[in-house]
Tab-separated table of C-alpha atoms (C1' of nucleotides) in Angstrom:
chain	number	residue	atom	x	y	z
A	135	MET	CA	10.413	-24.058	8.051
A	136	THR	CA	11.351	-20.399	8.191
A	137	GLY	CA	12.297	-17.825	5.592
A	138	GLU	CA	15.087	-15.321	5.676
A	139	ALA	CA	13.393	-13.020	8.139
A	140	GLY	CA	12.303	-15.865	10.379
A	141	LEU	CA	8.779	-15.711	8.973
A	142	PRO	CA	6.836	-18.807	7.991
A	143	ARG	CA	7.345	-19.714	4.383
A	144	PRO	CA	4.696	-21.095	2.059
A	145	ALA	CA	5.157	-24.840	2.069
A	146	SER	CA	3.300	-25.232	-1.207
A	147	PRO	CA	3.474	-23.262	-4.431
A	148	VAL	CA	1.761	-19.891	-4.707
A	149	LEU	CA	-0.438	-18.806	-7.614
A	150	HIS	CA	-1.040	-15.310	-8.928
A	151	VAL	CA	-4.233	-14.658	-10.886
A	152	ASP	CA	-4.492	-11.651	-13.186
A	153	LEU	CA	-7.618	-10.901	-15.219
A	154	ASP	CA	-6.997	-10.028	-18.867
A	155	GLN	CA	-7.638	-6.389	-19.878
A	156	PHE	CA	-10.072	-6.276	-16.981
A	157	LEU	CA	-11.828	-2.933	-17.405
A	158	ALA	CA	-12.104	-3.368	-21.173
A	159	ALA	CA	-13.305	-6.950	-20.707
A	160	VAL	CA	-16.126	-5.830	-18.377
A	161	GLU	CA	-17.185	-3.231	-20.921
A	162	MET	CA	-17.196	-5.899	-23.652
A	163	LEU	CA	-19.489	-8.058	-21.546
A	164	ARG	CA	-21.909	-5.132	-21.237
A	165	ASP	CA	-21.664	-4.336	-24.933
A	166	PRO	CA	-20.609	-7.330	-27.041
A	167	SER	CA	-20.269	-5.123	-30.121
A	168	LEU	CA	-16.993	-3.908	-28.573
A	169	VAL	CA	-15.380	-7.342	-28.818
A	170	GLY	CA	-12.434	-7.283	-31.195
A	171	ARG	CA	-12.343	-3.489	-31.353
A	172	PRO	CA	-9.807	-1.109	-29.831
A	173	VAL	CA	-11.360	-0.053	-26.532
A	174	VAL	CA	-9.848	2.551	-24.216
A	175	VAL	CA	-11.205	2.968	-20.678
A	176	GLY	CA	-10.045	6.042	-18.834
A	177	GLY	CA	-11.009	9.321	-17.209
A	178	ARG	CA	-14.377	10.588	-18.283
A	179	GLY	CA	-14.230	8.721	-21.554
A	180	ASP	CA	-13.709	11.935	-23.495
A	181	PRO	CA	-10.288	12.135	-25.155
A	182	SER	CA	-10.567	15.912	-25.452
A	183	LEU	CA	-10.471	16.200	-21.640
A	184	ARG	CA	-7.601	15.793	-19.181
A	185	GLY	CA	-7.177	12.173	-18.198
A	186	VAL	CA	-5.172	9.019	-18.833
A	187	VAL	CA	-5.867	5.466	-19.931
A	188	SER	CA	-6.754	3.017	-17.164
A	189	THR	CA	-7.022	-0.040	-19.403
A	190	ALA	CA	-6.634	-0.448	-23.157
A	191	SER	CA	-7.878	-3.555	-24.947
A	192	TYR	CA	-5.234	-5.647	-26.730
A	193	GLU	CA	-6.485	-4.230	-30.034
A	194	ALA	CA	-5.756	-0.713	-28.750
A	195	ARG	CA	-2.390	-1.760	-27.284
A	196	ALA	CA	-1.308	-2.775	-30.769
A	197	TYR	CA	-1.380	0.952	-31.573
A	198	GLY	CA	0.910	1.756	-28.687
A	199	VAL	CA	-1.845	2.784	-26.277
A	200	GLY	CA	-1.424	1.492	-22.733
A	201	SER	CA	-2.153	2.258	-19.117
A	202	GLY	CA	-1.055	5.783	-18.270
A	203	THR	CA	-1.162	7.099	-21.817
A	204	PRO	CA	-2.837	10.533	-21.850
A	205	LEU	CA	-6.264	10.213	-23.460
A	206	ARG	CA	-5.421	12.941	-25.974
A	207	VAL	CA	-2.373	10.954	-27.056
A	208	ALA	CA	-4.402	7.747	-27.246
A	209	ALA	CA	-6.892	9.420	-29.569
A	210	ARG	CA	-4.079	10.504	-31.869
A	211	LYS	CA	-2.427	7.085	-31.934
A	212	CYS	CA	-5.665	5.167	-32.362
A	213	PRO	CA	-8.393	7.447	-33.755
A	214	ASP	CA	-10.811	4.555	-34.241
A	215	ALA	CA	-10.756	3.530	-30.593
A	216	VAL	CA	-13.934	3.502	-28.523
A	217	PHE	CA	-13.399	5.711	-25.449
A	218	LEU	CA	-15.306	4.864	-22.296
A	219	PRO	CA	-15.377	6.433	-18.803
A	220	VAL	CA	-14.147	4.545	-15.771
A	221	ASP	CA	-17.147	2.952	-14.033
A	222	PHE	CA	-15.806	2.151	-10.564
A	223	ALA	CA	-18.968	0.558	-9.225
A	224	ALA	CA	-19.295	-1.836	-12.161
A	225	TYR	CA	-15.708	-3.090	-11.932
A	226	GLU	CA	-15.859	-3.451	-8.163
A	227	ALA	CA	-18.977	-5.580	-8.399
A	228	VAL	CA	-17.540	-7.911	-11.058
A	229	SER	CA	-14.216	-8.079	-9.237
A	230	ALA	CA	-15.856	-9.120	-5.977
A	231	ARG	CA	-17.767	-11.893	-7.734
A	232	VAL	CA	-14.637	-13.178	-9.466
A	233	PHE	CA	-12.705	-13.488	-6.211
A	234	ASP	CA	-15.693	-15.061	-4.452
A	235	ALA	CA	-15.753	-17.653	-7.225
A	236	ILE	CA	-12.059	-18.356	-6.706
A	237	ARG	CA	-12.527	-18.577	-2.929
A	238	SER	CA	-15.108	-21.305	-3.450
A	239	LEU	CA	-12.402	-23.582	-4.853
A	240	GLU	CA	-10.795	-26.250	-2.750
A	241	TRP	CA	-7.259	-27.403	-3.073
A	242	GLY	CA	-6.507	-30.797	-1.518
A	243	GLY	CA	-9.815	-30.704	0.348
A	244	VAL	CA	-9.092	-27.327	1.947
A	245	PRO	CA	-10.466	-23.943	0.815
A	246	VAL	CA	-7.816	-21.860	-0.913
A	247	LEU	CA	-6.519	-18.648	0.635
A	248	VAL	CA	-7.060	-15.583	-1.545
A	249	GLN	CA	-5.162	-12.326	-1.096
A	250	VAL	CA	-6.734	-9.679	-3.311
A	251	LEU	CA	-4.346	-7.020	-4.659
A	252	GLY	CA	-6.682	-4.788	-6.605
A	253	TRP	CA	-9.616	-5.046	-8.965
A	254	ASP	CA	-7.983	-7.613	-11.200
A	255	GLU	CA	-5.296	-9.471	-9.252
A	256	ALA	CA	-4.955	-11.892	-6.395
A	257	PHE	CA	-2.568	-14.384	-4.885
A	258	VAL	CA	-3.970	-17.839	-4.230
A	259	GLY	CA	-2.333	-20.247	-1.839
A	260	LEU	CA	-2.702	-22.837	0.838
A	261	GLY	CA	-2.136	-22.474	4.553
A	262	PRO	CA	1.434	-23.066	5.751
A	263	ASP	CA	0.770	-26.637	6.907
A	264	ALA	CA	-1.416	-27.830	4.061
A	265	VAL	CA	-0.016	-30.111	1.409
A	266	ALA	CA	-1.449	-30.091	-2.093
A	267	PRO	CA	-2.058	-33.568	-3.434
A	268	GLU	CA	-2.521	-32.683	-7.080
A	269	PRO	CA	-0.102	-30.853	-9.371
A	270	VAL	CA	-0.346	-27.097	-9.004
A	271	GLU	CA	-0.958	-26.742	-12.740
A	272	GLU	CA	-4.292	-28.483	-12.198
A	273	ILE	CA	-5.289	-25.828	-9.682
A	274	ALA	CA	-4.284	-23.141	-12.147
A	275	ALA	CA	-6.491	-24.709	-14.809
A	276	ARG	CA	-9.404	-24.970	-12.378
A	277	ILE	CA	-9.063	-21.296	-11.445
A	278	ARG	CA	-9.152	-20.245	-15.081
A	279	ALA	CA	-12.128	-22.493	-15.788
A	280	ARG	CA	-14.021	-21.226	-12.733
A	281	VAL	CA	-13.487	-17.559	-13.609
A	282	LEU	CA	-14.593	-18.161	-17.187
A	283	GLU	CA	-17.640	-20.137	-16.079
A	284	ALA	CA	-18.692	-17.699	-13.373
A	285	GLU	CA	-18.095	-14.360	-15.093
A	286	GLN	CA	-17.140	-15.072	-18.735
A	287	LEU	CA	-13.734	-13.511	-18.122
A	288	THR	CA	-10.326	-14.833	-19.079
A	289	CYS	CA	-7.341	-14.637	-16.805
A	290	CYS	CA	-3.752	-15.769	-16.588
A	291	VAL	CA	-2.087	-17.599	-13.747
A	292	GLY	CA	1.509	-17.433	-12.599
A	293	ILE	CA	2.944	-20.107	-10.345
A	294	GLY	CA	5.949	-19.696	-8.098
A	295	ASP	CA	7.638	-20.957	-4.982
A	296	ASN	CA	6.622	-17.625	-3.426
A	297	LYS	CA	4.484	-14.591	-4.220
A	298	LEU	CA	7.276	-12.678	-5.968
A	299	GLN	CA	7.926	-15.535	-8.363
A	300	ALA	CA	4.209	-16.118	-8.962
A	301	LYS	CA	3.602	-12.441	-9.727
A	302	LEU	CA	6.454	-12.319	-12.229
A	303	ALA	CA	5.458	-15.650	-13.771
A	304	THR	CA	2.086	-14.179	-14.768
A	305	GLY	CA	3.874	-11.817	-17.125
A	306	PHE	CA	5.057	-14.797	-19.161
A	307	ALA	CA	1.545	-16.240	-19.303
A	308	LYS	CA	-0.155	-13.149	-20.718
A	309	PRO	CA	-1.502	-12.552	-24.221
A	310	ARG	CA	0.333	-9.946	-26.276
A	311	PRO	CA	-1.043	-7.293	-28.599
A	312	GLY	CA	-0.659	-8.223	-32.258
A	313	GLU	CA	0.060	-5.880	-35.135
A	314	PRO	CA	-2.184	-2.838	-35.508
A	315	GLY	CA	-5.529	-4.016	-36.838
A	316	GLU	CA	-5.154	-7.512	-35.444
A	317	GLY	CA	-6.520	-8.886	-32.214
A	318	ARG	CA	-4.537	-10.301	-29.362
A	319	VAL	CA	-1.876	-12.959	-29.729
A	320	GLU	CA	-2.654	-15.608	-27.149
A	321	GLY	CA	-0.070	-16.505	-24.547
A	322	PRO	CA	0.225	-19.818	-22.713
A	323	GLY	CA	-2.201	-18.683	-19.985
A	324	VAL	CA	-0.171	-20.351	-17.246
A	325	HIS	CA	3.529	-20.070	-16.483
A	326	ARG	CA	5.645	-21.365	-13.647
A	327	LEU	CA	8.782	-19.932	-12.063
A	328	SER	CA	10.665	-21.657	-9.264
A	329	ASP	CA	13.832	-21.453	-7.234
A	330	GLN	CA	15.362	-23.734	-9.887
A	331	THR	CA	14.365	-21.632	-12.911
A	332	TRP	CA	14.768	-18.203	-11.321
A	333	PHE	CA	18.255	-17.415	-12.561
A	334	PRO	CA	17.989	-19.126	-15.970
A	335	VAL	CA	14.798	-17.164	-16.702
A	336	MET	CA	15.267	-13.893	-14.798
A	337	GLY	CA	19.020	-13.524	-14.273
A	338	ALA	CA	19.839	-11.644	-17.468
A	339	ARG	CA	16.764	-9.433	-17.380
A	340	PRO	CA	17.025	-5.810	-16.240
A	341	ALA	CA	16.519	-5.214	-12.535
A	342	ARG	CA	13.584	-3.005	-13.553
A	343	ALA	CA	11.672	-6.183	-14.429
A	344	LEU	CA	11.349	-6.998	-10.733
A	345	TRP	CA	8.145	-6.203	-8.855
A	346	GLY	CA	8.963	-3.124	-6.786
A	347	ILE	CA	11.853	-1.743	-8.801
A	348	GLY	CA	10.763	1.271	-10.796
A	349	ALA	CA	12.604	3.718	-12.989
A	350	LYS	CA	14.199	5.655	-10.116
A	351	ILE	CA	15.558	2.698	-8.176
A	352	ALA	CA	16.786	1.141	-11.428
A	353	GLN	CA	18.686	4.339	-12.124
A	354	ARG	CA	20.245	4.386	-8.651
A	355	LEU	CA	21.176	0.720	-9.013
A	356	ALA	CA	22.833	1.413	-12.344
A	357	ALA	CA	24.937	4.057	-10.594
A	358	ILE	CA	26.480	1.313	-8.453
A	359	ASP	CA	26.859	-0.893	-11.545
A	360	VAL	CA	23.867	-3.128	-10.867
A	361	HIS	CA	21.996	-3.621	-14.116
A	362	THR	CA	20.524	-7.115	-14.209
A	363	VAL	CA	18.657	-9.323	-11.764
A	364	GLU	CA	21.788	-11.398	-11.390
A	365	ASP	CA	23.875	-8.277	-10.705
A	366	LEU	CA	21.453	-7.466	-7.912
A	367	ALA	CA	21.619	-10.975	-6.473
A	368	ARG	CA	25.412	-10.795	-6.426
A	369	ALA	CA	25.654	-7.231	-5.135
A	370	ASP	CA	27.477	-6.620	-1.874
A	371	PRO	CA	24.753	-6.407	0.836
A	372	HIS	CA	26.663	-3.681	2.679
A	373	ARG	CA	26.852	-1.600	-0.438
A	374	LEU	CA	23.098	-1.976	-0.993
A	375	ALA	CA	22.405	-1.055	2.630
A	376	ASP	CA	24.666	1.991	2.383
A	377	ALA	CA	22.958	3.156	-0.795
A	378	PHE	CA	19.338	2.331	0.060
A	379	GLY	CA	19.077	2.037	3.818
A	380	PRO	CA	18.833	-0.821	6.307
A	381	THR	CA	15.359	-1.940	5.205
A	382	THR	CA	15.342	-1.293	1.482
A	383	GLY	CA	18.863	-2.628	0.895
A	384	PRO	CA	18.198	-6.169	2.143
A	385	TRP	CA	14.801	-6.157	0.453
A	386	LEU	CA	16.431	-5.361	-2.910
A	387	ARG	CA	18.839	-8.222	-2.383
A	388	ARG	CA	15.965	-10.607	-1.720
A	389	LEU	CA	14.235	-9.410	-4.903
A	390	GLY	CA	17.337	-10.171	-6.937
A	391	ARG	CA	17.543	-13.686	-5.573
A	392	GLY	CA	13.827	-14.384	-6.090
A	393	VAL	CA	13.270	-14.653	-2.346
A	394	ASP	CA	9.991	-13.540	-0.756
A	395	PRO	CA	9.108	-14.848	2.704
A	396	SER	CA	5.723	-13.089	2.908
A	397	PRO	CA	2.752	-15.458	3.220
A	398	VAL	CA	-0.479	-15.329	1.251
A	399	ASP	CA	-2.530	-13.236	3.647
A	400	PRO	CA	-6.310	-13.558	3.184
A	401	THR	CA	-7.101	-10.947	5.858
A	402	PRO	CA	-9.628	-8.500	4.403
A	403	TRP	CA	-8.131	-5.185	3.415
A	404	VAL	CA	-8.384	-2.361	5.942
A	405	ALA	CA	-7.520	1.068	4.571
A	406	ARG	CA	-5.260	3.364	6.614
A	407	GLY	CA	-6.907	6.359	5.117
A	408	HIS	CA	-8.940	7.704	2.257
A	409	GLY	CA	-8.320	10.543	-0.097
A	410	ARG	CA	-9.730	12.171	-3.153
A	411	GLU	CA	-8.011	14.322	-5.667
A	412	GLU	CA	-9.210	16.149	-8.689
A	413	THR	CA	-7.500	17.501	-11.761
A	414	PHE	CA	-9.423	20.492	-13.044
A	415	GLN	CA	-10.170	20.778	-16.734
A	416	ASP	CA	-9.151	24.426	-16.477
A	417	ASP	CA	-6.512	25.533	-13.991
A	418	LEU	CA	-7.844	27.450	-10.986
A	419	THR	CA	-6.439	30.952	-10.813
A	420	ASP	CA	-8.660	32.502	-8.146
A	421	TRP	CA	-7.559	31.357	-4.702
A	422	ALA	CA	-11.006	31.879	-3.296
A	423	ASP	CA	-12.008	29.080	-5.661
A	424	VAL	CA	-9.059	27.008	-4.473
A	425	ALA	CA	-10.218	27.266	-0.862
A	426	ALA	CA	-13.803	26.452	-1.827
A	427	GLU	CA	-12.710	23.387	-3.807
A	428	VAL	CA	-10.518	22.098	-0.975
A	429	ALA	CA	-13.477	22.405	1.397
A	430	ARG	CA	-15.745	20.593	-1.059
A	431	ILE	CA	-13.285	17.728	-1.611
A	432	ALA	CA	-12.656	17.468	2.139
A	433	ARG	CA	-16.362	16.976	2.779
A	434	ARG	CA	-16.489	14.169	0.250
A	435	VAL	CA	-13.601	12.413	1.981
A	436	VAL	CA	-15.294	12.869	5.347
A	437	ALA	CA	-18.292	11.046	3.863
A	438	ASP	CA	-15.924	8.251	2.794
A	439	ILE	CA	-14.513	7.800	6.280
A	440	HIS	CA	-17.977	8.028	7.830
A	441	ALA	CA	-18.776	4.918	5.805
A	442	GLU	CA	-15.980	3.138	7.685
A	443	GLY	CA	-16.984	4.493	11.071
A	444	ARG	CA	-13.438	5.537	11.950
A	445	PRO	CA	-12.517	9.166	12.734
A	446	ALA	CA	-9.617	11.024	11.148
A	447	LEU	CA	-6.303	11.545	12.948
A	448	ARG	CA	-4.391	13.417	10.258
A	449	VAL	CA	-5.404	15.770	7.474
A	450	GLU	CA	-3.281	16.181	4.355
A	451	ILE	CA	-3.759	18.364	1.315
A	452	LYS	CA	-2.038	18.119	-2.041
A	453	VAL	CA	-1.574	21.016	-4.415
A	454	ARG	CA	-0.314	20.602	-7.952
A	455	TYR	CA	0.433	23.843	-9.743
A	456	ALA	CA	-0.070	24.317	-13.459
A	457	ASN	CA	3.629	23.605	-14.048
A	458	PHE	CA	3.093	20.196	-12.367
A	459	PHE	CA	5.128	21.106	-9.291
A	460	THR	CA	3.376	19.221	-6.515
A	461	LEU	CA	3.517	19.575	-2.759
A	462	THR	CA	1.727	18.242	0.295
A	463	ARG	CA	1.002	19.711	3.698
A	464	SER	CA	-0.326	17.710	6.606
A	465	HIS	CA	-1.398	18.202	10.184
A	466	LYS	CA	-1.986	15.715	12.974
A	467	LEU	CA	-5.164	16.542	14.834
A	468	PRO	CA	-5.017	17.097	18.592
A	469	ALA	CA	-7.852	14.581	18.874
A	470	PRO	CA	-9.597	12.242	16.392
A	471	SER	CA	-12.543	13.844	14.636
A	472	ASP	CA	-15.219	13.008	12.111
A	473	ASP	CA	-16.772	16.468	12.073
A	474	PRO	CA	-17.161	17.674	8.460
A	475	ASP	CA	-16.960	21.361	9.421
A	476	LEU	CA	-13.844	20.910	11.521
A	477	LEU	CA	-12.063	18.693	8.982
A	478	ALA	CA	-12.937	20.947	6.044
A	479	ALA	CA	-11.619	23.928	8.026
A	480	GLU	CA	-8.392	22.030	8.839
A	481	ALA	CA	-7.888	21.250	5.155
A	482	VAL	CA	-8.472	24.848	4.112
A	483	ALA	CA	-6.151	26.083	6.875
A	484	LEU	CA	-3.320	23.982	5.408
A	485	LEU	CA	-3.521	26.161	2.281
A	486	GLU	CA	-1.952	28.950	4.336
A	487	ARG	CA	1.252	26.936	4.284
A	488	VAL	CA	1.647	26.838	0.492
A	489	GLU	CA	2.542	29.522	-1.986
A	490	GLN	CA	-0.686	31.109	-3.160
A	491	GLY	CA	-1.482	33.027	-6.292
A	492	ARG	CA	-0.055	30.608	-8.853
A	493	PRO	CA	-2.533	28.687	-11.030
A	494	VAL	CA	-3.538	25.270	-9.680
A	495	ARG	CA	-4.154	22.172	-11.742
A	496	LEU	CA	-4.990	19.594	-9.055
A	497	LEU	CA	-6.205	19.607	-5.480
A	498	GLY	CA	-6.402	16.639	-3.136
A	499	VAL	CA	-7.445	15.932	0.406
A	500	ARG	CA	-6.537	12.813	2.332
A	501	LEU	CA	-7.648	11.738	5.786
A	502	GLU	CA	-5.754	9.165	7.797
A	503	MET	CA	-7.968	7.281	10.174
A	504	THR	CA	-7.473	5.802	13.599
A	505	ALA	CA	-6.726	2.082	13.665
A	506	PRO	CA	-9.848	-0.085	13.504
A	507	GLY	CA	-11.254	-1.924	16.478
B	188	DT	C1'	0.556	15.528	-26.699
B	189	DC	C1'	1.164	16.638	-21.533
B	190	DT	C1'	1.453	14.127	-17.465
B	191	DG	C1'	-5.503	10.288	-13.398
B	192	DG	C1'	-6.766	8.663	-9.036
B	193	DG	C1'	-6.501	5.436	-5.333
B	194	DG	C1'	-3.441	3.653	-2.232
B	195	DT	C1'	1.073	1.945	0.694
B	196	DC	C1'	5.590	2.100	2.648
B	197	DC	C1'	10.180	4.074	3.432
B	198	DT	C1'	13.511	7.789	4.353
B	199	DA	C1'	15.231	11.780	6.336
B	200	DG	C1'	15.517	15.886	9.075
B	201	DG	C1'	14.198	18.598	13.013
B	202	DA	C1'	12.054	18.860	17.579
B	203	DC	C1'	12.038	17.204	21.902
B	204	DC	C1'	13.226	14.347	25.779
B	205	DC	C1'	16.174	11.720	28.856
C	207	DT	C1'	38.400	22.215	26.227
C	208	DC	C1'	33.494	21.507	22.992
C	209	DT	C1'	29.248	20.585	22.343
C	210	DG	C1'	26.924	12.936	23.914
C	211	DG	C1'	23.822	9.870	21.802
C	212	DG	C1'	19.616	7.227	21.623
C	213	DG	C1'	14.617	7.070	21.054
C	214	DT	C1'	10.259	8.827	19.416
C	215	DC	C1'	7.113	11.937	17.206
C	216	DC	C1'	5.924	14.913	13.441
C	217	DT	C1'	6.204	16.429	8.807
C	218	DA	C1'	7.477	16.426	3.781
C	219	DG	C1'	8.724	14.086	0.038
C	220	DG	C1'	9.927	10.106	-2.849
C	221	DA	C1'	8.956	5.839	-4.970
C	222	DC	C1'	6.146	2.262	-6.299
C	223	DC	C1'	1.962	-0.322	-7.621
C	224	DC	C1'	-2.750	-1.178	-9.677
DNA sequence: TCTGGGGTCCTAGGACCC
DNA sequence: TCTGGGGTCCTAGGACCC
């Protein structure tokens, strides 16, 4: 069986697992007194500093605080919230254990395939030739039970005929924030979308609801009179290709029709590159400081790529001025290098290609690595 | 009330080459 | 006379997602 692009298609349903309020939930496990309270995890955990919310607990979401809300705004909307800093190492450790627990599950006598998407999400599926004997809803229930048993965390599961459908189905399974002062309102925990229910459920929803369509693409679609998922499915493919290009156009059309030929790919993640960026609490005005900070950040990134054992092939810097205007400059190296002095000097040299003298709010350095192996 | 940090992929224009 | 046309590499920026 082949999909639209001639790629193998999942023969069995796909599941998407999404941990509930993950960062806040980990913090509640460490400090049970937080349970039931509005908890905001983000930045340095100090709402008087620059930063945004990474995860808000459902109690905090009831006050209109969500991912991406500036911490200062969150503190105004929900003054009683507990603010906590992002603890990368803690979430990574719990996340790894959760997905290991899911990987230990079998489905029809065969280990499941797990494709991790981030700290708190994964697709779960079977190989292309495997056939699941039991109803997929039973697997969903076993995943939720295993995650709860192993790590005392709750999660939701979406089921679909492909990854796109499974990912969107999870949204219907999720709890919702209640009224301010209340806790969460439980959702069903599991929801299933399929080729049969795609248009009845999704057709009238805005195209923006699709995974991969953001505000900008939605706006450009509206300009060619495509507003809903069904509009997108019915749109003239040539018109989409003209407006969005030969790759993005057909991909948008597939999104509208609920088609996704990509398999669940359990191959461990290999980063193309690593970068670090830093927003300064006070804008930098002295460009000697700017150069020194770029060199410092570059050396940290070099340490990151040393951990992978792959040299850098391209150096990129990012400069965000106080007015939020942001630009990047990059340079391909004549030969791969992992030399901290050389790479820091390359990063600093790129500063010569931006306008200097204006106050700087953020600096970033990114190193692209050679392919592994 | 200002707007994080870590990534990926796609597009588009110019350079350069045949 | 007017100024090919395709392919690839490099760079900058845009858009999206978690």
